PDB file of C-alpha atoms in Angstrom:
ATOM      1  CA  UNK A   1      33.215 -20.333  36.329  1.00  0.00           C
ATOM      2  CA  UNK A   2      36.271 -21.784  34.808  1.00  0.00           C
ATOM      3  CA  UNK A   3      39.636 -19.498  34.939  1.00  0.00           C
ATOM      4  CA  UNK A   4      41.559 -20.131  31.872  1.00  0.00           C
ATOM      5  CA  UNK A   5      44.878 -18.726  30.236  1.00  0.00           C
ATOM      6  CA  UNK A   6      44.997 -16.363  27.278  1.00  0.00           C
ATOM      7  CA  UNK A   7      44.916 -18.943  24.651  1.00  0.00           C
ATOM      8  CA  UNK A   8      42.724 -21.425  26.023  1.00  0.00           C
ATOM      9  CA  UNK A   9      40.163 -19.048  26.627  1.00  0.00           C
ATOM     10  CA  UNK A  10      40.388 -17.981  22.482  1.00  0.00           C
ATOM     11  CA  UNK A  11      39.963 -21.411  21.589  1.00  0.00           C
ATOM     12  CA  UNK A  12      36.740 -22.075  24.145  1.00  0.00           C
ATOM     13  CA  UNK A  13      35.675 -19.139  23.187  1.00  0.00           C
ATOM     14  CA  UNK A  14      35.953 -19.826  19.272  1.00  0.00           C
ATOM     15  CA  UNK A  15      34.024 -23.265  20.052  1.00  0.00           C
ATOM     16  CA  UNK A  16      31.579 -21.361  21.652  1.00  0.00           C
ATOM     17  CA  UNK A  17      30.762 -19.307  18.508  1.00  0.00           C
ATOM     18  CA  UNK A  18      30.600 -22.804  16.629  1.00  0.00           C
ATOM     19  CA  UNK A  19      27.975 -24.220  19.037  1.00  0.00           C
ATOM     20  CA  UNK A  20      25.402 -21.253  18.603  1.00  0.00           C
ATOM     21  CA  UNK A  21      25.720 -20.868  15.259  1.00  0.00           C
ATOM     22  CA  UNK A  22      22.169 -22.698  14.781  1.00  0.00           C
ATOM     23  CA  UNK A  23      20.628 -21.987  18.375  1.00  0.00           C
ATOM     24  CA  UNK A  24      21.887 -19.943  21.114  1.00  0.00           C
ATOM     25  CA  UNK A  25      23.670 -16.301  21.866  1.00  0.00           C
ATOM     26  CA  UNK A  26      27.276 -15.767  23.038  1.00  0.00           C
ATOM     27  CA  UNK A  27      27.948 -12.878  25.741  1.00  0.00           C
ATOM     28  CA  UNK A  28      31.396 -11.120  26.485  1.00  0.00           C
ATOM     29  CA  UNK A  29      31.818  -9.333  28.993  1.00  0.00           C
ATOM     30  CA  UNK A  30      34.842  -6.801  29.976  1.00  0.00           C
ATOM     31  CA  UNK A  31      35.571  -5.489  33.224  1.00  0.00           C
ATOM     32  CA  UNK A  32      38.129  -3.980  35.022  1.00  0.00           C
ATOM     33  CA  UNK A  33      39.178  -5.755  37.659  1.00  0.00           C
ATOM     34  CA  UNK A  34      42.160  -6.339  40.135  1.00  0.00           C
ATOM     35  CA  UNK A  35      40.718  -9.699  40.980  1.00  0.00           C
ATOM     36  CA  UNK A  36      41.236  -9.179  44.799  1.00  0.00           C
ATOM     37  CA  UNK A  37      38.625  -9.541  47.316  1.00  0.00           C
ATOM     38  CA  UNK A  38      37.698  -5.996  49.318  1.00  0.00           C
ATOM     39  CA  UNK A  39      39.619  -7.135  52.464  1.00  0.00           C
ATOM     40  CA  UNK A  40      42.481  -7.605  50.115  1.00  0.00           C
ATOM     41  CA  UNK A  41      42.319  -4.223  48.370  1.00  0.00           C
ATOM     42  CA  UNK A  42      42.129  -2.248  51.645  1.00  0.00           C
ATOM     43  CA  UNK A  43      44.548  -4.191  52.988  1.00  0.00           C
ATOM     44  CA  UNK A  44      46.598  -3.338  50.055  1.00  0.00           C
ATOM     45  CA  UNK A  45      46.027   0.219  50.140  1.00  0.00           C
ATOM     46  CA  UNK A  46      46.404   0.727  53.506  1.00  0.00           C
ATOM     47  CA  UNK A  47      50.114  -0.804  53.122  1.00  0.00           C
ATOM     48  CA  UNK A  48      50.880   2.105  51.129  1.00  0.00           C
ATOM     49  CA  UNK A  49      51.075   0.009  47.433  1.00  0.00           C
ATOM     50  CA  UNK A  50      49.670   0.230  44.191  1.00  0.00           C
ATOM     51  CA  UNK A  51      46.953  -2.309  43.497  1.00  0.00           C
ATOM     52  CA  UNK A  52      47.689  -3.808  39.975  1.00  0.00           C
ATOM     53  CA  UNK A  53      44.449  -3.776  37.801  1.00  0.00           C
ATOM     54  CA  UNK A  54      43.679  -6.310  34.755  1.00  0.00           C
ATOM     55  CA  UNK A  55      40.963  -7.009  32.286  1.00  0.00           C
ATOM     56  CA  UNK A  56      38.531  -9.053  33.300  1.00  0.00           C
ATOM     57  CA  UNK A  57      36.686 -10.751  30.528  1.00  0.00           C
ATOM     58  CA  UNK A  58      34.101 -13.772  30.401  1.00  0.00           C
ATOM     59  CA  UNK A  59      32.328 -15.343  28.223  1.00  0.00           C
ATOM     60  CA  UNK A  60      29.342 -17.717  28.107  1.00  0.00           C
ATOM     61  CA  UNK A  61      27.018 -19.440  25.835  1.00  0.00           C
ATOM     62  CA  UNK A  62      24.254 -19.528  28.567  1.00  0.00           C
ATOM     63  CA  UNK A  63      25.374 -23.304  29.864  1.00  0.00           C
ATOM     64  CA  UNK A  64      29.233 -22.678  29.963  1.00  0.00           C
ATOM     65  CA  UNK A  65      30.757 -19.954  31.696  1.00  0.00           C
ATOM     66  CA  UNK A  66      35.143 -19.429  31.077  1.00  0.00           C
ATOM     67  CA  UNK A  67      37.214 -16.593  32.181  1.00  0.00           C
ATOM     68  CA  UNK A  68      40.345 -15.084  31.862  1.00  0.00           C
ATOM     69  CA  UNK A  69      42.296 -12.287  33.330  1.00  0.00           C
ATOM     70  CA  UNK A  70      44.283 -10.032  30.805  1.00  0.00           C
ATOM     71  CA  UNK A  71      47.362  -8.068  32.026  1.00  0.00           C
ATOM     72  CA  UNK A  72      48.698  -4.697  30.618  1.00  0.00           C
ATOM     73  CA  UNK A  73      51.284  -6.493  28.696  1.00  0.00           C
ATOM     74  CA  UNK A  74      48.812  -9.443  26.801  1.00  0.00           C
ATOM     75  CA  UNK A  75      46.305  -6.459  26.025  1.00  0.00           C
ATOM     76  CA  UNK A  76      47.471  -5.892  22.888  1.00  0.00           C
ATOM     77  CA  UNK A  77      47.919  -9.492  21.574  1.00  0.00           C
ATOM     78  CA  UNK A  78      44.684 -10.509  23.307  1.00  0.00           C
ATOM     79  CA  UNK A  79      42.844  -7.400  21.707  1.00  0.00           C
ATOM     80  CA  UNK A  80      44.233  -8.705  17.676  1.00  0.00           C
ATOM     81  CA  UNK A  81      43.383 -12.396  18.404  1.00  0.00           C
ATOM     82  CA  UNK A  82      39.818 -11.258  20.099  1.00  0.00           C
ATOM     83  CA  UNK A  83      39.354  -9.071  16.830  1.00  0.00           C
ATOM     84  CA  UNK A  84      40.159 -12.212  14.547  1.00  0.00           C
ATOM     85  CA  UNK A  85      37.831 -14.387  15.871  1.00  0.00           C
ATOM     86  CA  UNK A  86      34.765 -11.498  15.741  1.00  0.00           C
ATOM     87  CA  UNK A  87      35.311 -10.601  12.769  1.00  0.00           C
ATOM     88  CA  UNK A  88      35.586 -14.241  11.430  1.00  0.00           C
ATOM     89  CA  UNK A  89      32.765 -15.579  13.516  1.00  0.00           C
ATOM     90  CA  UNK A  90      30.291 -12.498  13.099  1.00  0.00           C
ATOM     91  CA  UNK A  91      29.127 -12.933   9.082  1.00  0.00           C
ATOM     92  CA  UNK A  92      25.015 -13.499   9.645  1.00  0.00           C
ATOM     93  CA  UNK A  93      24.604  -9.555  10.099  1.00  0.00           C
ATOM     94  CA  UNK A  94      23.639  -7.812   6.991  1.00  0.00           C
ATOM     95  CA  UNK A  95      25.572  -5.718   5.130  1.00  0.00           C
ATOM     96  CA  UNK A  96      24.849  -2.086   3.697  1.00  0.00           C
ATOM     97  CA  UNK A  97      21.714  -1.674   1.948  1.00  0.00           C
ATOM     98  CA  UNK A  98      22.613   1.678   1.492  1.00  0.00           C
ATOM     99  CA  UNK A  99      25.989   0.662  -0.299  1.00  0.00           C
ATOM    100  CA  UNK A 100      23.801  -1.785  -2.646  1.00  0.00           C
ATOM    101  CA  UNK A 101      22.427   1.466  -3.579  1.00  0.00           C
ATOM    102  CA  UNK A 102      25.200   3.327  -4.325  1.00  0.00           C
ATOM    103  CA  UNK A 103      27.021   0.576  -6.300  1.00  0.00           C
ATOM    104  CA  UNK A 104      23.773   0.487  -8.389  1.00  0.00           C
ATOM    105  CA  UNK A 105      24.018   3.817  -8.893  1.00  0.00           C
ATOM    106  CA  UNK A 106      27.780   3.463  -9.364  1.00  0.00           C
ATOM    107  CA  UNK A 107      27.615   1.046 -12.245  1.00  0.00           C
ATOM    108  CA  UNK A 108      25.423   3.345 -13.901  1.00  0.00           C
ATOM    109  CA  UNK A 109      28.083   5.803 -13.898  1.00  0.00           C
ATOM    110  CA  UNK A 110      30.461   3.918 -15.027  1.00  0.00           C
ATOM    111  CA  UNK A 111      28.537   2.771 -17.892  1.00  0.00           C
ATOM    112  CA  UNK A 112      28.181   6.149 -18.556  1.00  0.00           C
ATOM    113  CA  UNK A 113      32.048   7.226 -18.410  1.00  0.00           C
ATOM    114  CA  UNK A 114      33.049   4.337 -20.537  1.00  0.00           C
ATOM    115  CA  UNK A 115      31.398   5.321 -23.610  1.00  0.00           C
ATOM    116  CA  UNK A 116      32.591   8.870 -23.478  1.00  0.00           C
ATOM    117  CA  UNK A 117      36.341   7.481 -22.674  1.00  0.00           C
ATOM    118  CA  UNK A 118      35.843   5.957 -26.057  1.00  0.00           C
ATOM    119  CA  UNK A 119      35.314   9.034 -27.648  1.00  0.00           C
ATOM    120  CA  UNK A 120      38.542  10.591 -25.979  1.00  0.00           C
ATOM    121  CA  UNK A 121      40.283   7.686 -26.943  1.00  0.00           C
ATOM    122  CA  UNK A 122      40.255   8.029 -30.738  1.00  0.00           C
ATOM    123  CA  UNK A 123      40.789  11.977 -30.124  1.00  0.00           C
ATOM    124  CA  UNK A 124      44.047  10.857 -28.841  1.00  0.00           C
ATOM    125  CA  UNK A 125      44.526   8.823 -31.219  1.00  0.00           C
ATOM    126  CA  UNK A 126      44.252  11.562 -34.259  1.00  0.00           C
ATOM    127  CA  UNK A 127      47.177  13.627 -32.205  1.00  0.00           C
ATOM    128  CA  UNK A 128      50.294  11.607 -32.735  1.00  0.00           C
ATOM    129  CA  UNK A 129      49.800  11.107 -36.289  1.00  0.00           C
ATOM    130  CA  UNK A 130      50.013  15.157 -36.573  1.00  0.00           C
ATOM    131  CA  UNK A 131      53.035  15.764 -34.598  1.00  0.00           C
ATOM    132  CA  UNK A 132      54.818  12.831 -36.258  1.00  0.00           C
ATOM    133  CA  UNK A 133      54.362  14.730 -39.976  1.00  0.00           C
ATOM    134  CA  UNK A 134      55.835  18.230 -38.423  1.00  0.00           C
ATOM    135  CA  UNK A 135      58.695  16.750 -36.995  1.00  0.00           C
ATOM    136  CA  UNK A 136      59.707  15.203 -40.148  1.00  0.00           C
ATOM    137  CA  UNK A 137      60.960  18.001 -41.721  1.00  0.00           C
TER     138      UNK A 137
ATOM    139  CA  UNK B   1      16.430  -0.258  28.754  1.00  0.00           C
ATOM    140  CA  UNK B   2      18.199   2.827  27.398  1.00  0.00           C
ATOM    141  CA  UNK B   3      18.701   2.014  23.037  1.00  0.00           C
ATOM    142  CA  UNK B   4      20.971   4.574  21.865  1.00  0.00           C
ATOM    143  CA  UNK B   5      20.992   5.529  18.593  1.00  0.00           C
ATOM    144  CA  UNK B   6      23.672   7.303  17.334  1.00  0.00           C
ATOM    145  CA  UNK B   7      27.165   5.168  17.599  1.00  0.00           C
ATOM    146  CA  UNK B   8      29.314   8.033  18.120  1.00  0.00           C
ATOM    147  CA  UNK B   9      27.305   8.980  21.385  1.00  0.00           C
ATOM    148  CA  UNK B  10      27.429   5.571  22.431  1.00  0.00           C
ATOM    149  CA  UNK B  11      30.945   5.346  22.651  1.00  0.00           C
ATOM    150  CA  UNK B  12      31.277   8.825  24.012  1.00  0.00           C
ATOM    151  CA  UNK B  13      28.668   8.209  27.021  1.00  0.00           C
ATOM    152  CA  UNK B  14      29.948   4.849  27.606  1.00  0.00           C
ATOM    153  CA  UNK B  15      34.053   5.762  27.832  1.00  0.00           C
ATOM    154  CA  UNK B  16      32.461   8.889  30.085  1.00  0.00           C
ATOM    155  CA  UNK B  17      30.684   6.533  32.426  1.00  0.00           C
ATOM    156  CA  UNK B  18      33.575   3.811  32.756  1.00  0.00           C
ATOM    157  CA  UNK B  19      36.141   6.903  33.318  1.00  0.00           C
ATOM    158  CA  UNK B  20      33.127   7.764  36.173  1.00  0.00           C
ATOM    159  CA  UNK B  21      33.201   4.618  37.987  1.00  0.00           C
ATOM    160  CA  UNK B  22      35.958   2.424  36.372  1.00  0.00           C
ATOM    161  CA  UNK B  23      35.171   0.120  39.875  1.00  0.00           C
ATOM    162  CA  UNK B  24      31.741  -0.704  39.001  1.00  0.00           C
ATOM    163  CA  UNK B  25      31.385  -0.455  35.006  1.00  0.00           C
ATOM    164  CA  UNK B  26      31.123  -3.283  32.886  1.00  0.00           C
ATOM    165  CA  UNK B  27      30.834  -3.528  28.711  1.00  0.00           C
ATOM    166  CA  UNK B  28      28.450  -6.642  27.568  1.00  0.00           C
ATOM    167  CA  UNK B  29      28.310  -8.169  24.461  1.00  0.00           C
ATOM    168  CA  UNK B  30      25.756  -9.897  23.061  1.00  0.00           C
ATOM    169  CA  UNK B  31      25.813 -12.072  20.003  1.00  0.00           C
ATOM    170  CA  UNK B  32      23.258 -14.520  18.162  1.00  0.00           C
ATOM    171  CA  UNK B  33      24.027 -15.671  14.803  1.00  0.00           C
ATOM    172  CA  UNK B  34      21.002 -17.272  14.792  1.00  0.00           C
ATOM    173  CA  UNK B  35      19.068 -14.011  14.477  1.00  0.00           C
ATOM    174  CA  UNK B  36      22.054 -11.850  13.237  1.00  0.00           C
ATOM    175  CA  UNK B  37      22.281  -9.852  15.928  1.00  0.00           C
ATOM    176  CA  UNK B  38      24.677  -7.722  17.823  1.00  0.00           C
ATOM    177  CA  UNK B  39      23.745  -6.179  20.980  1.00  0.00           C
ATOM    178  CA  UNK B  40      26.402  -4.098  23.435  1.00  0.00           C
ATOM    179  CA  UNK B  41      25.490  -2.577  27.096  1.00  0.00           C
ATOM    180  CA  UNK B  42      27.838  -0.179  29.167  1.00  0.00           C
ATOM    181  CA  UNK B  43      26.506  -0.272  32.593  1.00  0.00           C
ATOM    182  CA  UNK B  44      27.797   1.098  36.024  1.00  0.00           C
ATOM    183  CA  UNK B  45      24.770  -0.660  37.484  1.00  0.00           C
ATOM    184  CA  UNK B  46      23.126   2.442  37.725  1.00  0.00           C
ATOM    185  CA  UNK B  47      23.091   3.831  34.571  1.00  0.00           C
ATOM    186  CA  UNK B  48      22.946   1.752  31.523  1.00  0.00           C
ATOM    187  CA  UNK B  49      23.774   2.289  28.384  1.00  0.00           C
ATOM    188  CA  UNK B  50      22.593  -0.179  24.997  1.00  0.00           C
ATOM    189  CA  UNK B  51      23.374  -0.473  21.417  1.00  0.00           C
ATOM    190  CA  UNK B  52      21.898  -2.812  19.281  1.00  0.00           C
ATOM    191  CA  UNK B  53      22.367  -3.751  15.582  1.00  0.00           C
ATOM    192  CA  UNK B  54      22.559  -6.339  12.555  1.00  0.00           C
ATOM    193  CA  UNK B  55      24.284  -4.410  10.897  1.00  0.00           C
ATOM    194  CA  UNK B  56      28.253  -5.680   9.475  1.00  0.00           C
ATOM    195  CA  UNK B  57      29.445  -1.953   9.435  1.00  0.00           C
ATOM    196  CA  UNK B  58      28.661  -1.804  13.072  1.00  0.00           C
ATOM    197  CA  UNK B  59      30.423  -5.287  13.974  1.00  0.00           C
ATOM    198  CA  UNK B  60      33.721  -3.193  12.709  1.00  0.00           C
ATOM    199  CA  UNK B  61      32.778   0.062  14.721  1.00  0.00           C
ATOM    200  CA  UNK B  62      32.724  -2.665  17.420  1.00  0.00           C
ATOM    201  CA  UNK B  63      35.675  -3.900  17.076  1.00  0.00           C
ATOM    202  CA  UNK B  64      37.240  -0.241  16.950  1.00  0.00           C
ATOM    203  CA  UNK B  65      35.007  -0.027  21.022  1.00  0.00           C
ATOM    204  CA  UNK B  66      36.241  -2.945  22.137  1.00  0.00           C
ATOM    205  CA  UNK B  67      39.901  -1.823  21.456  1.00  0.00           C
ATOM    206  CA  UNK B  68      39.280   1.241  23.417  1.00  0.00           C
ATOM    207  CA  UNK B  69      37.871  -0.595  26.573  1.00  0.00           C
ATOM    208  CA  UNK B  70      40.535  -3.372  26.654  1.00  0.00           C
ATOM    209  CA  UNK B  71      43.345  -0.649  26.929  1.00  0.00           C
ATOM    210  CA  UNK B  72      41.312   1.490  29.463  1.00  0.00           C
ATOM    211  CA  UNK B  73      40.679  -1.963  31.598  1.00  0.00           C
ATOM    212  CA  UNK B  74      44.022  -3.548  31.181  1.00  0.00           C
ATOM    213  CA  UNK B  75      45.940  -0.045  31.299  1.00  0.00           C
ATOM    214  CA  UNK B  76      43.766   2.048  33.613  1.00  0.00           C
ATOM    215  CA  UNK B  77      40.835   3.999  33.395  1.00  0.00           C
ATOM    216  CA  UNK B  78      43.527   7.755  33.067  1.00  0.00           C
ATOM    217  CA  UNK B  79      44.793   6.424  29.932  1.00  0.00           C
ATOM    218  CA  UNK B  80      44.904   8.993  27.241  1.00  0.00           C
ATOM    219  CA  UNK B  81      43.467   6.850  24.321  1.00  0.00           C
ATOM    220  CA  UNK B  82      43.043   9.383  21.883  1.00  0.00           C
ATOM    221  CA  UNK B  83      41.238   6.359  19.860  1.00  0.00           C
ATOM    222  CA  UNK B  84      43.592   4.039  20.516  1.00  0.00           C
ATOM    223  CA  UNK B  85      44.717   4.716  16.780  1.00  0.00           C
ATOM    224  CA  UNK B  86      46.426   7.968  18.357  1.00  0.00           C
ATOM    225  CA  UNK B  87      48.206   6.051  20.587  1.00  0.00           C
ATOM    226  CA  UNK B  88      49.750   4.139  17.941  1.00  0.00           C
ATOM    227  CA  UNK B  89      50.496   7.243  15.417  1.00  0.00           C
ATOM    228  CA  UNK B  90      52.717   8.382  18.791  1.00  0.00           C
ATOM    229  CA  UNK B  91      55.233   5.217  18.814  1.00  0.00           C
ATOM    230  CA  UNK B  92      55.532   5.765  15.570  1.00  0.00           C
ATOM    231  CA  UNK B  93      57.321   9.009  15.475  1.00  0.00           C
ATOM    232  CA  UNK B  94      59.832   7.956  18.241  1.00  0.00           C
ATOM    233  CA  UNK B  95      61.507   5.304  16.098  1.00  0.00           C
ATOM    234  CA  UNK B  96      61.585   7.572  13.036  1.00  0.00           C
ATOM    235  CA  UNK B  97      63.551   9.659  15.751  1.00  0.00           C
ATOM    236  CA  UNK B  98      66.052   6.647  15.978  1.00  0.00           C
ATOM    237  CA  UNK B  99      66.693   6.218  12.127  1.00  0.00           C
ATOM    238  CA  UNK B 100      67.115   9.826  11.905  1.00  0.00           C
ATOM    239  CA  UNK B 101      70.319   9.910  14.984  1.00  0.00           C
ATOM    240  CA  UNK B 102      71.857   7.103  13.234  1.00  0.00           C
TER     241      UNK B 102
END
């Protein structure tokens, strides 16, 4: 298991997604942690103190395992980059099918609305021309 | 393995069970873009929670999850998240306070 800083971790981790995009799975996994040993923590607890908690988080592609430990101030820069790289890495799941059906539907509407927003168009039209010959005199 | 369906209970059991035994519980993700799938497990090793999917929309309710757990892990397990997006409406409103005193 290799321990890595913030960034280094986001750019393994992005490499990882590149590998598997043929063959293979990537896990993450999030834990909280204080990353002290149990003779540690009662040790530390027994002194009285607070124990400091992180976030844990690994990853793996099943042959490389890298880790990183993520502090309460990194959480939320950690949390945007992590986001980035999901949303840019995850694009083979489907989308709606649901939404295919609506927009279907949709663009029958529309169809629909545009010919009768012709008709209100030359309505409009028609109305100027009257109140420009009663203002006249 | 326990597949839950709904989303919204999902998150609900799971933030439940890591508020239970913040010690022990762990959130798994699973991706293969080879198949196009997305699979998530909340587990305390004694109770186990999974979600799986292919679908985008989900990927985004993800990432919404995975907000949630990395401030309850980083921050502590008594954080008031109100959906994280709470959290954020309440800074707001204190430097509004500012601008207003000057």
């Amino acid at each position: 298991m290799v321990r890595l800083q913030l960034d280094p971790f986001l750019n393994e981790l992005t490499s990882m997604f590149e590998h598997t995009t043929e063959k293979g799975s990537v896990w993450v996994t999030l834990k909280h942690s204080s990353d002290k040993s149990k003779v540690q923590r009662n040790k530390i607890t027994t002194a009285g103190k607070e124990l400091e908690y992180k976030c844990l988080v690994r990853a793996t592609d099943g042959k490389k395992n890298i880790s990183t430990l993520v502090g309460t101030k990194d959480h939320q820069r950690f949390q945007a980059s992590y986001a980035t790289i999901l949303k840019a890495r995850m694009t083979s799941l489907k989308k709606r099918e649901k939404k295919d059906k609506r927009k279907a539907a949709n663009v029958v509407d529309k169809k629909l609305s545009k010919t009768t927003k012709a008709m209100n168009v030359d309505k409009k039209q028609q109305v100027p021309v009257k109140r420009s010959s009663t203002a006249n005199p | 393995m326990v597949y839950v369906i709904s989303w919204d209970d999902f998150v609900e059991r799971s933030v439940q069970l890591f508020r239970t035994s913040p010690q022990k519980t762990r959130y798994v993700m699973k991706y293969r873009h080879s198949d196009g799938k997305l699979v998530l497990k909340v587990t305390d090793d004694k109770e186990c929670l999974k979600f799986k999917t292919d679908q985008a929309q989900d990927a985004k309710k993800m990432e919404k999850l995975n907000n949630i757990f990395f401030t309850l892990m980083a921050r502590g397990p008594e954080t008031d998240i109100t959906e994280v997006t709470g959290k954020e409406q309440t800074e707001q409103p204190a430097k509004r306070g500012r601008g207003r005193k000057q």
